[in-house]
Short mmCIF file of C-alpha atoms in Angstrom, two decimals:
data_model
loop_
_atom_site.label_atom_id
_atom_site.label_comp_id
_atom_site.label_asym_id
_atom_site.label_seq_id
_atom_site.Cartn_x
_atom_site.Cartn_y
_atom_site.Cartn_z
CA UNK C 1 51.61 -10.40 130.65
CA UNK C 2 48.15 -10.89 129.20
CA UNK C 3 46.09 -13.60 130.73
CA UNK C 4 44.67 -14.96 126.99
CA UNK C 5 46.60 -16.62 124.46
CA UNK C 6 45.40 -16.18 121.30
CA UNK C 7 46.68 -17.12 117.29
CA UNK C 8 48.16 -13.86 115.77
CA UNK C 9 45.97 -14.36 112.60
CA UNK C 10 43.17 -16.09 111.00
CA UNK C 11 41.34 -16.04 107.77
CA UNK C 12 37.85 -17.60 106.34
CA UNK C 13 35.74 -17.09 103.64
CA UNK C 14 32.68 -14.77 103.18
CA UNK C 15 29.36 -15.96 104.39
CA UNK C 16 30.93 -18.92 106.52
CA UNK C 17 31.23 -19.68 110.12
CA UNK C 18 34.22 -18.50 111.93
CA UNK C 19 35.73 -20.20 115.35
CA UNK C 20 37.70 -17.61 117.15
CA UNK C 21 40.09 -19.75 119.90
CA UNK C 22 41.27 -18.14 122.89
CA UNK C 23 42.99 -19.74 125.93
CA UNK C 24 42.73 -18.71 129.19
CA UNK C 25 44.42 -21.53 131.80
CA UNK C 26 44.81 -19.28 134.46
CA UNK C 27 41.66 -18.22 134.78
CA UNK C 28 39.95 -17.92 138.34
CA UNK C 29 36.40 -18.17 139.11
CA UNK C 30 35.53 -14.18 139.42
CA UNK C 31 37.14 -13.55 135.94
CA UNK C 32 34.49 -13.11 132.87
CA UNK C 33 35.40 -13.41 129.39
CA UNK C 34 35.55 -10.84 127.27
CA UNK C 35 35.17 -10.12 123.41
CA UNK C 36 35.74 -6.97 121.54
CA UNK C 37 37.30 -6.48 118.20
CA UNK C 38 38.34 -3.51 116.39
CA UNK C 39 37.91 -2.39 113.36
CA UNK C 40 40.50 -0.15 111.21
CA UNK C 41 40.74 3.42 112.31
CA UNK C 42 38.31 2.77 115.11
CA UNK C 43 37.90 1.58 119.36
CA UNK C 44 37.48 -1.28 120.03
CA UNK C 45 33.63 -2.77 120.44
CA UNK C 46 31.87 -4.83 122.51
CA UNK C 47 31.16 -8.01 121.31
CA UNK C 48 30.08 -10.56 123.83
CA UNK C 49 30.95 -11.96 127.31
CA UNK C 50 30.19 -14.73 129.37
CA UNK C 51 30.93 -16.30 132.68
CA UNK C 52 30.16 -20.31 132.62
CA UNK C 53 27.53 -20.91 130.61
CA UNK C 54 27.37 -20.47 126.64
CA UNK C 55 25.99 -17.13 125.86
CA UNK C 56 24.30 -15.92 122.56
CA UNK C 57 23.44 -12.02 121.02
CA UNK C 58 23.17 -10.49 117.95
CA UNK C 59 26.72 -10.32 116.86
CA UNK C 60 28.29 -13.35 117.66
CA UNK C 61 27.82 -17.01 120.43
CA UNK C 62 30.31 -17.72 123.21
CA UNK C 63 31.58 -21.26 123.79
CA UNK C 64 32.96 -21.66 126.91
CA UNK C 65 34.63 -24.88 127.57
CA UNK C 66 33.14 -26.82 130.80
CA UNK C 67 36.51 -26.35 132.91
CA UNK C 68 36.38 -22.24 131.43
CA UNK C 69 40.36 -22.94 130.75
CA UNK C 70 39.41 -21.98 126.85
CA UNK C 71 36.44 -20.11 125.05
CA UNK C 72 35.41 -20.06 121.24
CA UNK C 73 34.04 -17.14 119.91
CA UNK C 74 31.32 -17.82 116.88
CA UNK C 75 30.82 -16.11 114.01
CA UNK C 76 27.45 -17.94 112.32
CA UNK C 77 28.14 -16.05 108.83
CA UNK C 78 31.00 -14.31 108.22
CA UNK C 79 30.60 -11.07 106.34
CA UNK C 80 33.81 -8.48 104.97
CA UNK C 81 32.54 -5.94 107.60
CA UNK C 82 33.83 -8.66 110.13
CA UNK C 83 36.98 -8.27 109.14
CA UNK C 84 38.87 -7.34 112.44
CA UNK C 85 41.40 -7.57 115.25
CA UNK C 86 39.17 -9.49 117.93
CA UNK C 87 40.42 -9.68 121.73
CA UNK C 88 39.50 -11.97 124.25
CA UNK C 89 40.56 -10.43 127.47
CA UNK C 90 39.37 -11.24 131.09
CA UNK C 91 37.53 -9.05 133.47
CA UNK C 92 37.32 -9.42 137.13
CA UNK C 93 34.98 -8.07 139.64
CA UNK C 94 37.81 -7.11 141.87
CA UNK C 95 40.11 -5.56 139.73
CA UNK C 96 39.57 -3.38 136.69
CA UNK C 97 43.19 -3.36 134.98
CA UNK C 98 42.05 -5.05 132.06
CA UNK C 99 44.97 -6.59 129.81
CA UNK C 100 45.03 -6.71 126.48
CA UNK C 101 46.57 -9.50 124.20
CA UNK C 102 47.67 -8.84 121.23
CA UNK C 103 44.71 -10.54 119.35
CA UNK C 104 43.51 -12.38 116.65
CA UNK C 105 43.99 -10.54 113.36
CA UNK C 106 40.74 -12.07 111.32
CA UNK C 107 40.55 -11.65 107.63
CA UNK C 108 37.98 -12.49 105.52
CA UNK C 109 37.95 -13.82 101.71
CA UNK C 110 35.29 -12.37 99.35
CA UNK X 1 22.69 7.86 123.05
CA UNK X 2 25.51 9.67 122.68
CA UNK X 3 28.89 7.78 122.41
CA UNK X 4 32.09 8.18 124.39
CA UNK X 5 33.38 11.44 123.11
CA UNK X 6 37.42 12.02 122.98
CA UNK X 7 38.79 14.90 122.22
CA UNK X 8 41.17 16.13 120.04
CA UNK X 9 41.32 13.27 117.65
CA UNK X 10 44.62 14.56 115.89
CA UNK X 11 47.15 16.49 117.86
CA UNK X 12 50.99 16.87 117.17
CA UNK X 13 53.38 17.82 119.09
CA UNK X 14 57.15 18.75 119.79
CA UNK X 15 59.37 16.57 122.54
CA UNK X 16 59.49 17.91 126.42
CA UNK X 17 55.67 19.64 125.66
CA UNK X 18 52.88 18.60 127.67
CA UNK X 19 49.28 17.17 125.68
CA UNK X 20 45.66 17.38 127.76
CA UNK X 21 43.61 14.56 126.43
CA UNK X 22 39.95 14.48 127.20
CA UNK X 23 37.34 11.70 127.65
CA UNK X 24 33.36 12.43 127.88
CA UNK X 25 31.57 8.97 128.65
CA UNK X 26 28.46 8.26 127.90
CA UNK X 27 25.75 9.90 130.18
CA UNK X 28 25.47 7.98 133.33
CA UNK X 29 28.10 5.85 133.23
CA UNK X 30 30.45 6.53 136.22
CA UNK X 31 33.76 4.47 135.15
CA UNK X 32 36.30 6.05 132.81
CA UNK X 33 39.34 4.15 131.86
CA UNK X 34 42.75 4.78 129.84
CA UNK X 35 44.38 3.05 126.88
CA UNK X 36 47.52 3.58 124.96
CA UNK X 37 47.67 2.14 121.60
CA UNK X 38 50.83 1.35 119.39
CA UNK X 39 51.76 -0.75 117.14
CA UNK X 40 54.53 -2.68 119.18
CA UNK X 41 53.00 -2.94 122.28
CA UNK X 42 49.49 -3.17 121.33
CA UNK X 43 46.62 -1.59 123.60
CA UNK X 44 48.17 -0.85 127.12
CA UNK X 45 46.29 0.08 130.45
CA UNK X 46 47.26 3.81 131.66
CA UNK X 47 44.59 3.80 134.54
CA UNK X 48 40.67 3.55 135.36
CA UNK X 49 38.98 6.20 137.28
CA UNK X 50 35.33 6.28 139.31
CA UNK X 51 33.77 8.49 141.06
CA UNK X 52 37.00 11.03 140.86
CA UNK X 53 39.31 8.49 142.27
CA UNK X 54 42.03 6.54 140.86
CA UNK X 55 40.97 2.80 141.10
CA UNK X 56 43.88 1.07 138.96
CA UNK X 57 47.11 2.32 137.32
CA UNK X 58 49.15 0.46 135.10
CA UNK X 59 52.73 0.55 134.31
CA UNK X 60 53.41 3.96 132.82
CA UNK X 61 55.90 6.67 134.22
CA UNK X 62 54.88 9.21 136.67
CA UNK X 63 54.54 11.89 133.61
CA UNK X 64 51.33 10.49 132.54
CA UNK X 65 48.63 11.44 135.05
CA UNK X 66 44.99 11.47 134.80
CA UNK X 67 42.24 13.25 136.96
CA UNK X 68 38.54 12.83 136.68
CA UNK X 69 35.72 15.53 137.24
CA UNK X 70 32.43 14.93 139.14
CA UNK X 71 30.32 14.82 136.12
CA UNK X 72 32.49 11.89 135.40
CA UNK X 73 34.26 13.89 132.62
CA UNK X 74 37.89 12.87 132.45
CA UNK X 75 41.32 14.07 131.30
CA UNK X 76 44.97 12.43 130.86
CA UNK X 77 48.12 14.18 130.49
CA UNK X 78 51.44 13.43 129.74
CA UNK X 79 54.48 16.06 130.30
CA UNK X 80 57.55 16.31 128.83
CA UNK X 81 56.68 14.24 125.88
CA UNK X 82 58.83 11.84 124.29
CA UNK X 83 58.81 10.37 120.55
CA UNK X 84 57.85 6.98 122.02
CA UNK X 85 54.71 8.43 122.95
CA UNK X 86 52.88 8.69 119.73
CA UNK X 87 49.72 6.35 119.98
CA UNK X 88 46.50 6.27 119.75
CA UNK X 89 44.90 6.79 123.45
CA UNK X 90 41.57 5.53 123.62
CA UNK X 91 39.19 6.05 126.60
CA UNK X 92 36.67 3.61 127.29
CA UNK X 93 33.25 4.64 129.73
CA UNK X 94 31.37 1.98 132.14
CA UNK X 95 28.21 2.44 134.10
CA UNK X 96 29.96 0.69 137.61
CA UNK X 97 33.64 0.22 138.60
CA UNK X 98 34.71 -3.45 139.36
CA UNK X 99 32.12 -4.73 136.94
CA UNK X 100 33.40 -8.36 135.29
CA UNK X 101 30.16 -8.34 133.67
CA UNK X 102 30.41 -4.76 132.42
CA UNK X 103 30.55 -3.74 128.99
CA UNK X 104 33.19 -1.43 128.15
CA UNK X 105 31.93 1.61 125.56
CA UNK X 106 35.31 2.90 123.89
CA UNK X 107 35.63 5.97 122.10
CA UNK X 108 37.33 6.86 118.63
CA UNK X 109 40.86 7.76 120.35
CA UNK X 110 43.05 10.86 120.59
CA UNK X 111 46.10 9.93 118.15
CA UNK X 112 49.23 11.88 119.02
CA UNK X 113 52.24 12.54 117.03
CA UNK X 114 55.34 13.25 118.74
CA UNK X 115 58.06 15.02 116.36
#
């Protein structure tokens, strides 16, 4: 079973902010979180990770909630290109079988 | 640099014949791992490889088998194919095994068609 709970879909609007919610209770202290989203007809990408603290990069920010149970991932300004399934899995130093969810199917209104 | 590299992208095949997938990672990185994609089950683990061992396997029957070269080059095959295997496989590259903080580098997939 995957170790991230996260809503099937989600839409916004162009050129606004989008909150991606994933939950994570189970969590234990060696496990980072992990973003990647895929785009139609392509592998997934990289997106952004994070461990404790909020992190920040070109793409996207990381929210990480204090007791790590449940991250955020930020979109600052949505655009159609960012119009994606997005994953938020967990990886752990110890153990490399990485689970997939099933996602967060993100569409975006022109 | 040059991307993870898998090869064929298309391939179709007939049931009970065997499919050789490969998986070039990106120069350097060590780490190669498996992924079967389909639309029901979503993107499943197959196994991770460094350094030419098997690290991790996930829960797939014994007729899907992998094997990794020592240029880190790797390959996945399945035998005696069934219809449920049509998916996209992907293969995804990493510099170190065991890495939380690792980025994974996917490639474009293999996607097979069972008939």
């Amino acid at each position: 079973d995957a170790k991230t709970t996260q809503p099937n879909s989600m839409e916004s609007n162009e050129e606004e902010p989008v909150h991606l919610p994933c939950n994570h209770s189970t969590i234990s202290g060696t496990d980072y979180i992990h973003w990647y989203r895929q785009l139609p007809s392509q592998g997934p990408e990289y997106v952004i990770h994070g461990l404790t603290s909020n992190v920040n990069n070109r793409m996207a920010s990381l929210a990480i909630a204090e007791d790590r149970k449940s991250s955020t991932l930020i979109l600052h300004r949505a655009t159609l290109r960012d119009a994606a399934v997005y994953y938020c899995i967990l990886r752990d130093n110890r153990d490399d079988k990485i689970i997939f969810g099933k996602g967060t199917r993100l569409h975006i209104l022109p | 640099k040059a991307g993870v590299t898998q090869t064929p992208r298309y391939l179709i095949k007939t049931r009970g014949q065997q499919v050789t997938l490969s998986c070039s990672p990106i120069s350097g990185h060590r780490s190669v791992s498996w992924y079967q994609q389909t639309p029901g089950q979503g993107l499943q683990f197959l196994f991770e490889y460094f350094s030419e061992t098997q690290r991790n396997k996930g829960n797939f029957p014994g007729r899907f088998s992998g094997r990794q070269f020592s240029n880190s080059r790797s390959e996945m095959n399945v035998s005696t194919l069934e219809l449920g295997d049509s998916a996209l496989y992907l293969c995804a590259s990493s510099r170190l095994a065991g890495q939380g903080a690792g980025e994974l580098f996917f490639g474009e997939g293999s996607r097979l068609t069972v008939l």
